[in-house]
GROMACS .gro file of C-alpha atoms in nm:
model
  399
    1MET     CA    1  -0.264  -1.395  -2.539
    2ALA     CA    2  -0.479  -1.212  -2.285
    3GLN     CA    3  -0.830  -1.087  -2.211
    4ARG     CA    4  -0.929  -0.722  -2.214
    5ALA     CA    5  -1.244  -0.780  -2.006
    6VAL     CA    6  -1.468  -1.056  -1.869
    7TRP     CA    7  -1.842  -1.047  -1.787
    8LEU     CA    8  -2.099  -1.269  -1.626
    9ILE     CA    9  -2.455  -1.156  -1.703
   10ARG     CA   10  -2.785  -1.297  -1.582
   11HIS     CA   11  -3.057  -1.291  -1.847
   12GLU     CA   12  -3.379  -1.162  -1.688
   13PRO     CA   13  -3.669  -1.150  -1.936
   14GLY     CA   14  -3.944  -0.908  -1.845
   15THR     CA   15  -3.717  -0.660  -1.667
   16PRO     CA   16  -3.650  -0.309  -1.807
   17LEU     CA   17  -3.290  -0.386  -1.902
   18GLY     CA   18  -3.339  -0.752  -1.980
   19GLY     CA   19  -3.048  -0.859  -1.764
   20THR     CA   20  -2.806  -0.779  -1.481
   21VAL     CA   21  -2.427  -0.778  -1.476
   22LYS     CA   22  -2.331  -1.015  -1.195
   23PHE     CA   23  -1.957  -0.990  -1.244
   24SER     CA   24  -1.718  -0.788  -1.457
   25ARG     CA   25  -1.343  -0.747  -1.462
   26ARG     CA   26  -1.137  -0.516  -1.683
   27TYR     CA   27  -0.762  -0.522  -1.735
   28PRO     CA   28  -0.627  -0.170  -1.801
   29THR     CA   29  -0.277  -0.292  -1.891
   30VAL     CA   30  -0.419  -0.523  -2.159
   31GLU     CA   31  -0.639  -0.237  -2.282
   32LYS     CA   32  -0.330  -0.022  -2.337
   33ARG     CA   33  -0.175  -0.302  -2.541
   34ALA     CA   34  -0.494  -0.331  -2.749
   35LYS     CA   35  -0.479   0.041  -2.827
   36ILE     CA   36  -0.123   0.001  -2.955
   37PHE     CA   37  -0.183  -0.320  -3.153
   38ASN     CA   38  -0.516  -0.222  -3.312
   39GLY     CA   39  -0.409   0.128  -3.413
   40LYS     CA   40  -0.678   0.340  -3.578
   41ASN     CA   41  -0.925   0.049  -3.563
   42TYR     CA   42  -0.909   0.037  -3.183
   43VAL     CA   43  -1.249   0.040  -3.009
   44PRO     CA   44  -1.243   0.079  -2.628
   45VAL     CA   45  -1.425  -0.163  -2.400
   46PRO     CA   46  -1.754   0.006  -2.300
   47GLU     CA   47  -1.901   0.038  -1.953
   48ASP     CA   48  -2.126  -0.240  -1.822
   49GLY     CA   49  -2.453  -0.067  -1.917
   50PRO     CA   50  -2.386  -0.009  -2.288
   51PHE     CA   51  -2.216  -0.349  -2.317
   52LEU     CA   52  -2.518  -0.525  -2.162
   53LYS     CA   53  -2.760  -0.354  -2.401
   54ALA     CA   54  -2.548  -0.423  -2.710
   55LEU     CA   55  -2.487  -0.787  -2.618
   56LEU     CA   56  -2.854  -0.867  -2.546
   57PHE     CA   57  -2.947  -0.702  -2.875
   58GLN     CA   58  -2.691  -0.906  -3.068
   59LEU     CA   59  -2.806  -1.230  -2.903
   60ARG     CA   60  -3.173  -1.144  -2.974
   61LEU     CA   61  -3.259  -1.160  -2.602
   62LEU     CA   62  -3.439  -0.826  -2.566
   63ASP     CA   63  -3.815  -0.854  -2.508
   64ASP     CA   64  -3.910  -0.582  -2.760
   65ASP     CA   65  -3.662  -0.699  -3.025
   66LYS     CA   66  -3.897  -0.828  -3.296
   67ASP     CA   67  -3.784  -0.623  -3.597
   68PHE     CA   68  -3.557  -0.749  -3.871
   69VAL     CA   69  -3.207  -0.597  -3.852
   70GLU     CA   70  -3.001  -0.632  -4.168
   71ARG     CA   71  -2.655  -0.643  -4.010
   72ARG     CA   72  -2.763  -0.905  -3.760
   73ASP     CA   73  -3.044  -1.112  -3.913
   74SER     CA   74  -2.963  -1.137  -4.284
   75CYS     CA   75  -2.856  -1.469  -4.435
   76SER     CA   76  -2.509  -1.329  -4.500
   77HIS     CA   77  -2.455  -1.289  -4.125
   78VAL     CA   78  -2.535  -1.638  -4.003
   79ASN     CA   79  -2.319  -1.689  -3.695
   80LYS     CA   80  -2.167  -2.035  -3.667
   81SER     CA   81  -1.953  -1.961  -3.362
   82SER     CA   82  -1.974  -1.779  -3.030
   83ILE     CA   83  -1.783  -1.479  -3.166
   84TYR     CA   84  -1.973  -1.155  -3.224
   85GLY     CA   85  -1.923  -0.794  -3.319
   86LEU     CA   86  -2.114  -0.549  -3.097
   87LEU     CA   87  -2.220  -0.206  -3.219
   88VAL     CA   88  -2.142   0.032  -2.932
   89GLY     CA   89  -2.146   0.408  -2.975
   90GLY     CA   90  -2.139   0.384  -3.354
   91GLU     CA   91  -1.831   0.158  -3.353
   92GLU     CA   92  -1.806  -0.219  -3.370
   93LEU     CA   93  -1.631  -0.398  -3.087
   94TRP     CA   94  -1.484  -0.721  -3.223
   95PRO     CA   95  -1.420  -0.998  -3.133
   96VAL     CA   96  -1.657  -1.060  -2.842
   97ILE     CA   97  -1.692  -1.414  -2.708
   98ALA     CA   98  -2.039  -1.484  -2.567
   99PHE     CA   99  -2.264  -1.782  -2.505
  100LEU     CA  100  -2.577  -1.852  -2.300
  101ARG     CA  101  -2.601  -2.134  -2.046
  102ASN     CA  102  -2.931  -2.167  -1.857
  103ASP     CA  103  -3.004  -1.803  -1.771
  104MET     CA  104  -2.640  -1.690  -1.752
  105ILE     CA  105  -2.441  -1.523  -2.031
  106PHE     CA  106  -2.064  -1.572  -2.026
  107ALA     CA  107  -1.869  -1.310  -2.223
  108SER     CA  108  -1.518  -1.178  -2.273
  109VAL     CA  109  -1.319  -0.958  -2.511
  110PRO     CA  110  -0.985  -1.116  -2.610
  111LEU     CA  111  -0.679  -0.916  -2.708
  112VAL     CA  112  -0.599  -0.911  -3.079
  113GLU     CA  113  -0.227  -0.852  -3.117
  114GLN     CA  114  -0.248  -0.700  -3.465
  115VAL     CA  115  -0.449  -0.452  -3.670
  116LEU     CA  116  -0.818  -0.531  -3.719
  117SER     CA  117  -0.846  -0.427  -4.082
  118PRO     CA  118  -0.865  -0.657  -4.265
  119ARG     CA  119  -1.003  -0.884  -3.995
  120PRO     CA  120  -0.763  -1.163  -3.904
  121SER     CA  121  -0.875  -1.524  -3.900
  122LEU     CA  122  -1.005  -1.641  -3.562
  123ILE     CA  123  -0.762  -1.931  -3.565
  124ASN     CA  124  -0.477  -1.681  -3.560
  125ILE     CA  125  -0.609  -1.501  -3.249
  126SER     CA  126  -0.473  -1.694  -2.952
  127GLY     CA  127  -0.682  -1.491  -2.707
  128VAL     CA  128  -1.003  -1.644  -2.847
  129SER     CA  129  -0.918  -1.998  -2.739
  130GLN     CA  130  -0.792  -1.869  -2.406
  131GLY     CA  131  -1.113  -1.671  -2.353
  132LEU     CA  132  -1.330  -1.972  -2.429
  133GLU     CA  133  -1.126  -2.185  -2.189
  134LEU     CA  134  -1.167  -1.924  -1.914
  135LEU     CA  135  -1.544  -1.888  -1.968
  136PHE     CA  136  -1.595  -2.266  -1.973
  137GLY     CA  137  -1.394  -2.286  -1.652
  138ILE     CA  138  -1.621  -2.027  -1.488
  139GLN     CA  139  -1.926  -2.217  -1.614
  140ASP     CA  140  -1.802  -2.547  -1.472
  141PHE     CA  141  -1.727  -2.385  -1.137
  142LEU     CA  142  -2.071  -2.222  -1.107
  143TYR     CA  143  -2.280  -2.521  -1.206
  144SER     CA  144  -2.082  -2.810  -1.060
  145SER     CA  145  -2.258  -2.950  -0.752
  146GLN     CA  146  -2.500  -2.658  -0.754
  147LYS     CA  147  -2.817  -2.732  -0.559
  148ASN     CA  148  -3.000  -2.400  -0.540
  149ASP     CA  149  -2.968  -2.024  -0.590
  150THR     CA  150  -2.793  -1.989  -0.255
  151ASP     CA  151  -2.506  -2.207  -0.378
  152LEU     CA  152  -2.490  -2.005  -0.699
  153ASN     CA  153  -2.481  -1.672  -0.512
  154THR     CA  154  -2.207  -1.804  -0.286
  155LYS     CA  155  -1.995  -1.899  -0.585
  156LEU     CA  156  -2.062  -1.565  -0.752
  157SER     CA  157  -1.930  -1.389  -0.441
  158GLN     CA  158  -1.611  -1.597  -0.465
  159LEU     CA  159  -1.546  -1.511  -0.830
  160PRO     CA  160  -1.347  -1.185  -0.780
  161ASP     CA  161  -1.081  -1.360  -0.570
  162LEU     CA  162  -1.075  -1.669  -0.791
  163ILE     CA  163  -1.036  -1.473  -1.115
  164LEU     CA  164  -0.756  -1.277  -0.951
  165GLN     CA  165  -0.578  -1.608  -0.890
  166ALA     CA  166  -0.669  -1.787  -1.214
  167CYS     CA  167  -0.636  -1.496  -1.458
  168PRO     CA  168  -0.402  -1.227  -1.318
  169LEU     CA  169  -0.357  -0.924  -1.544
  170GLY     CA  170  -0.583  -1.086  -1.803
  171THR     CA  171  -0.358  -1.387  -1.869
  172LEU     CA  172  -0.511  -1.728  -1.797
  173LEU     CA  173  -0.303  -1.950  -1.569
  174ASP     CA  174  -0.555  -2.214  -1.466
  175ALA     CA  175  -0.907  -2.255  -1.605
  176ASN     CA  176  -1.001  -2.487  -1.318
  177LEU     CA  177  -1.128  -2.235  -1.063
  178GLN     CA  178  -1.171  -2.507  -0.805
  179ASN     CA  179  -0.791  -2.529  -0.786
  180SER     CA  180  -0.774  -2.158  -0.706
  181LEU     CA  181  -1.046  -2.197  -0.442
  182ASN     CA  182  -0.862  -2.488  -0.280
  183SER     CA  183  -0.541  -2.284  -0.281
  184ILE     CA  184  -0.708  -1.987  -0.111
  185ASN     CA  185  -0.875  -2.209   0.150
  186PHE     CA  186  -0.547  -2.388   0.217
  187LEU     CA  187  -0.361  -2.063   0.276
  188SER     CA  188  -0.633  -1.921   0.499
  189VAL     CA  189  -0.649  -2.236   0.714
  190THR     CA  190  -0.291  -2.357   0.737
  191GLN     CA  191  -0.081  -2.043   0.713
  192PRO     CA  192  -0.034  -1.851   1.039
  193GLN     CA  193  -0.040  -1.474   1.032
  194LYS     CA  194   0.300  -1.350   0.924
  195GLN     CA  195   0.503  -1.148   1.168
  196PRO     CA  196   0.583  -0.806   1.014
  197ALA     CA  197   0.952  -0.724   0.981
  198TRP     CA  198   0.919  -0.403   1.183
  199LYS     CA  199   0.765  -0.583   1.481
  200VAL     CA  200   1.040  -0.786   1.645
  201GLY     CA  201   0.826  -0.956   1.910
  202THR     CA  202   0.481  -0.999   2.059
  203TYR     CA  203   0.331  -0.891   2.390
  204LYS     CA  204   0.200  -1.134   2.649
  205GLY     CA  205   0.003  -1.006   2.943
  206LYS     CA  206  -0.281  -0.778   3.046
  207PRO     CA  207  -0.401  -0.564   2.753
  208GLN     CA  208  -0.374  -0.192   2.811
  209ILE     CA  209  -0.343   0.129   2.610
  210CYS     CA  210  -0.183   0.447   2.744
  211ILE     CA  211  -0.242   0.778   2.567
  212SER     CA  212  -0.069   1.107   2.638
  213ILE     CA  213  -0.153   1.442   2.479
  214ILE     CA  214   0.102   1.723   2.508
  215GLU     CA  215   0.037   2.070   2.370
  216LYS     CA  216   0.301   2.342   2.351
  217VAL     CA  217   0.199   2.705   2.319
  218LYS     CA  218   0.462   2.937   2.175
  219CYS     CA  219   0.351   3.291   2.242
  220MET     CA  220   0.489   3.641   2.201
  221GLN     CA  221   0.293   3.894   2.407
  222TYR     CA  222   0.366   4.265   2.369
  223GLY     CA  223   0.100   4.416   2.596
  224LYS     CA  224   0.042   4.697   2.348
  225GLN     CA  225  -0.270   4.783   2.155
  226ASP     CA  226  -0.080   4.879   1.840
  227ILE     CA  227   0.112   4.548   1.827
  228ALA     CA  228  -0.084   4.224   1.805
  229ASP     CA  229   0.019   3.929   2.018
  230THR     CA  230   0.114   3.613   1.829
  231TRP     CA  231   0.097   3.251   1.937
  232GLN     CA  232   0.109   2.899   1.800
  233VAL     CA  233  -0.019   2.571   1.944
  234VAL     CA  234   0.161   2.247   1.855
  235GLY     CA  235   0.032   1.917   1.990
  236THR     CA  236   0.153   1.556   2.002
  237VAL     CA  237  -0.052   1.245   2.078
  238SER     CA  238   0.172   0.970   2.217
  239CYS     CA  239   0.057   0.613   2.255
  240LYS     CA  240   0.178   0.288   2.413
  241CYS     CA  241  -0.023  -0.026   2.335
  242ASP     CA  242   0.033  -0.350   2.523
  243LEU     CA  243  -0.187  -0.591   2.330
  244GLU     CA  244  -0.159  -0.960   2.253
  245GLY     CA  245  -0.152  -1.082   1.894
  246ILE     CA  246   0.072  -1.026   1.596
  247MET     CA  247  -0.127  -0.751   1.424
  248PRO     CA  248  -0.392  -0.612   1.662
  249ASN     CA  249  -0.618  -0.342   1.522
  250VAL     CA  250  -0.677  -0.031   1.734
  251THR     CA  251  -0.885   0.280   1.667
  252ILE     CA  252  -0.840   0.593   1.877
  253SER     CA  253  -1.094   0.872   1.849
  254LEU     CA  254  -1.013   1.229   1.956
  255ASN     CA  255  -1.296   1.469   2.032
  256LEU     CA  256  -1.261   1.844   2.071
  257PRO     CA  257  -1.387   2.012   2.388
  258THR     CA  258  -1.678   2.253   2.369
  259ASN     CA  259  -1.583   2.548   2.147
  260GLY     CA  260  -1.249   2.380   2.076
  261SER     CA  261  -1.053   2.486   1.769
  262PRO     CA  262  -1.015   2.228   1.486
  263LEU     CA  263  -0.688   2.042   1.452
  264GLN     CA  264  -0.476   2.125   1.148
  265ASP     CA  265  -0.155   2.018   0.973
  266ILE     CA  266  -0.201   1.665   1.105
  267ILE     CA  267   0.092   1.427   1.050
  268VAL     CA  268   0.036   1.063   1.145
  269HIS     CA  269   0.262   0.769   1.224
  270PRO     CA  270   0.318   0.519   0.938
  271CYS     CA  271   0.130   0.251   1.134
  272VAL     CA  272  -0.200   0.438   1.076
  273THR     CA  273  -0.385   0.228   0.818
  274SER     CA  274  -0.645   0.476   0.691
  275LEU     CA  275  -0.760   0.830   0.751
  276ASP     CA  276  -1.049   1.056   0.658
  277SER     CA  277  -0.941   1.287   0.376
  278ALA     CA  278  -1.091   1.584   0.563
  279ILE     CA  279  -0.834   1.529   0.839
  280LEU     CA  280  -0.538   1.539   0.603
  281THR     CA  281  -0.656   1.841   0.402
  282SER     CA  282  -0.710   2.069   0.703
  283SER     CA  283  -0.424   2.319   0.686
  284SER     CA  284  -0.328   2.624   0.891
  285ILE     CA  285  -0.250   2.803   0.564
  286ASP     CA  286  -0.619   2.811   0.476
  287THR     CA  287  -0.852   3.067   0.627
  288MET     CA  288  -1.055   2.924   0.914
  289ASP     CA  289  -1.430   2.899   0.856
  290ASP     CA  290  -1.732   2.724   1.006
  291SER     CA  291  -1.703   2.437   0.756
  292ALA     CA  292  -1.362   2.325   0.888
  293PHE     CA  293  -1.354   1.962   1.000
  294SER     CA  294  -1.398   1.951   1.378
  295GLY     CA  295  -1.391   1.580   1.446
  296PRO     CA  296  -1.420   1.328   1.575
  297TYR     CA  297  -1.066   1.248   1.463
  298LYS     CA  298  -1.040   0.869   1.422
  299PHE     CA  299  -0.703   0.698   1.384
  300PRO     CA  300  -0.715   0.324   1.301
  301PHE     CA  301  -0.372   0.164   1.331
  302THR     CA  302  -0.168  -0.145   1.407
  303PRO     CA  303   0.058  -0.042   1.696
  304PRO     CA  304   0.427  -0.123   1.732
  305LEU     CA  305   0.552  -0.261   2.063
  306GLU     CA  306   0.728   0.054   2.180
  307SER     CA  307   0.582   0.391   2.268
  308PHE     CA  308   0.530   0.608   1.960
  309ASN     CA  309   0.387   0.941   1.850
  310LEU     CA  310   0.051   0.864   1.690
  311CYS     CA  311   0.016   1.212   1.540
  312HIS     CA  312   0.133   1.572   1.548
  313TYR     CA  313  -0.097   1.868   1.488
  314THR     CA  314  -0.137   2.243   1.513
  315SER     CA  315  -0.438   2.443   1.626
  316GLN     CA  316  -0.539   2.805   1.582
  317VAL     CA  317  -0.678   2.880   1.928
  318PRO     CA  318  -0.845   3.222   1.955
  319VAL     CA  319  -0.653   3.326   2.269
  320PRO     CA  320  -0.341   3.208   2.453
  321PRO     CA  321  -0.427   3.009   2.770
  322ILE     CA  322  -0.203   3.217   2.998
  323LEU     CA  323  -0.151   3.590   2.972
  324GLY     CA  324   0.172   3.721   3.115
  325SER     CA  325   0.404   4.014   3.143
  326TYR     CA  326   0.741   4.079   3.300
  327HIS     CA  327   0.958   4.375   3.386
  328MET     CA  328   1.334   4.351   3.431
  329LYS     CA  329   1.555   4.628   3.569
  330GLU     CA  330   1.930   4.616   3.617
  331GLU     CA  331   2.003   4.799   3.943
  332GLU     CA  332   2.373   4.715   3.955
  333GLU     CA  333   2.612   4.539   3.718
  334VAL     CA  334   2.556   4.208   3.892
  335GLN     CA  335   2.202   4.257   4.026
  336LEU     CA  336   1.868   4.233   3.846
  337LYS     CA  337   1.517   4.302   3.968
  338ILE     CA  338   1.245   4.106   3.791
  339THR     CA  339   0.867   4.130   3.823
  340VAL     CA  340   0.656   3.856   3.661
  341ASN     CA  341   0.275   3.861   3.643
  342LEU     CA  342   0.071   3.570   3.509
  343LYS     CA  343  -0.303   3.546   3.453
  344LEU     CA  344  -0.511   3.254   3.338
  345HIS     CA  345  -0.744   3.346   3.054
  346GLU     CA  346  -1.107   3.342   3.158
  347SER     CA  347  -1.199   3.084   2.890
  348VAL     CA  348  -0.944   2.827   3.013
  349LYS     CA  349  -1.025   2.591   3.300
  350ASN     CA  350  -0.789   2.601   3.597
  351ASN     CA  351  -0.713   2.227   3.609
  352PHE     CA  352  -0.349   2.191   3.504
  353GLU     CA  353  -0.154   1.908   3.664
  354ILE     CA  354   0.171   2.105   3.662
  355CYS     CA  355   0.238   2.471   3.596
  356GLU     CA  356   0.587   2.620   3.593
  357ALA     CA  357   0.731   2.948   3.473
  358HIS     CA  358   1.092   2.925   3.351
  359ILE     CA  359   1.299   3.245   3.360
  360PRO     CA  360   1.634   3.190   3.185
  361PHE     CA  361   1.932   3.426   3.191
  362PHE     CA  362   2.140   3.388   2.879
  363ASN     CA  363   2.504   3.500   2.873
  364ARG     CA  364   2.487   3.617   3.234
  365GLY     CA  365   2.682   3.346   3.411
  366PRO     CA  366   2.551   3.140   3.704
  367VAL     CA  367   2.292   3.276   3.948
  368THR     CA  368   2.467   3.313   4.286
  369HIS     CA  369   2.206   3.476   4.510
  370VAL     CA  370   1.827   3.505   4.497
  371GLU     CA  371   1.578   3.697   4.707
  372TYR     CA  372   1.219   3.649   4.604
  373LYS     CA  373   0.857   3.693   4.699
  374VAL     CA  374   0.582   3.496   4.525
  375SER     CA  375   0.206   3.509   4.574
  376PHE     CA  376   0.179   3.134   4.521
  377GLY     CA  377   0.414   2.837   4.496
  378GLN     CA  378   0.790   2.854   4.530
  379LEU     CA  379   1.100   2.951   4.336
  380GLU     CA  380   1.391   2.721   4.260
  381VAL     CA  381   1.733   2.811   4.124
  382PHE     CA  382   1.930   2.605   3.872
  383ARG     CA  383   2.267   2.775   3.905
  384GLU     CA  384   2.447   2.566   3.644
  385LYS     CA  385   2.180   2.658   3.389
  386SER     CA  386   2.132   3.019   3.495
  387LEU     CA  387   1.765   2.943   3.527
  388LEU     CA  388   1.491   3.039   3.771
  389VAL     CA  389   1.188   2.809   3.788
  390TRP     CA  390   0.869   2.939   3.944
  391ILE     CA  391   0.679   2.627   4.052
  392ILE     CA  392   0.322   2.747   4.061
  393GLY     CA  393   0.196   2.395   4.125
  394GLU     CA  394  -0.140   2.237   4.070
  395GLN     CA  395  -0.429   2.471   3.994
  396GLY     CA  396  -0.242   2.776   4.115
  397PHE     CA  397  -0.215   3.102   3.928
  398VAL     CA  398  -0.162   3.468   3.998
  399TYR     CA  399  -0.474   3.674   3.925
   0.00000   0.00000   0.00000
């Protein structure tokens, strides 16, 4: 006892099509059941265009329909009910419930839970009475207390939500659509926004958003023409949102610098609500070309209270930002001489907040004595870690 589809069609004489589909709703799960029940006599529900044409023809509402049609107009086919068979694509779709009220056609296709040959009696098809009840309910809702076309258009815009409430999955629960409207209005007015389970509290105070972008460059430089240098850039965008409200909506947009390389392999936090498909499909496995998506990268999300990583990404930069080389010579068993040269690539701006060079000594034991000379900055020793840290500082590099 269900409906395969429901339509609301405005009859418009003098127009090319003769009418306009104002509302339609199909139920795929019911359609699958119809295919099983009807067997070889199953006829699928057509698209809105073919259905509109076939229905107007059957109801004799087309402007140029003046010819006698045997299967429709003969005395043996006098229709005494609102049940029709529509010829669509060479096959007859039956039963179709349809009736005209003012300039609006109300139609539906009920589910027949048995084979269609021979045709069962209408009284044995429970979906017919249910379909009529639903269509009469829609009619009463549209034309009750209607004053003008504006009221009608307002009610038409409410139909999708009301049908979802009154006839979920094609099964009629309540033909009085006003009850569904009152229920929706009651929930929207009286029910506060529900606190999500993953958000244990709310923030009170000055709204602020802090964003941090950290990029790590892993690079292997050989300094030889016959061996190519390799490098990889991995970035993380961290975010901390202090915003009032249970479910605030935030959108962060990332723009690449001039001649910046597109972001790839982007992985986002689960709180991101939607994302452009071009962002997700950009992969480092694919060959880079000029058509690669280069932003802006927009991330709409509902932030959690704590700091979180909004996204991770990789980037195929054409050159490493810092070129470097080192030379290490063991002069005695316990003494090493190290020379380190660093150079900022000409395409990278010299505006780093912090720049350090870490020189670890694995399996060598603690560093006990250091003599050094640096062209800029200072050198610190972490004896317990066997690590030398060259603190180059802010905007300082060896050229």
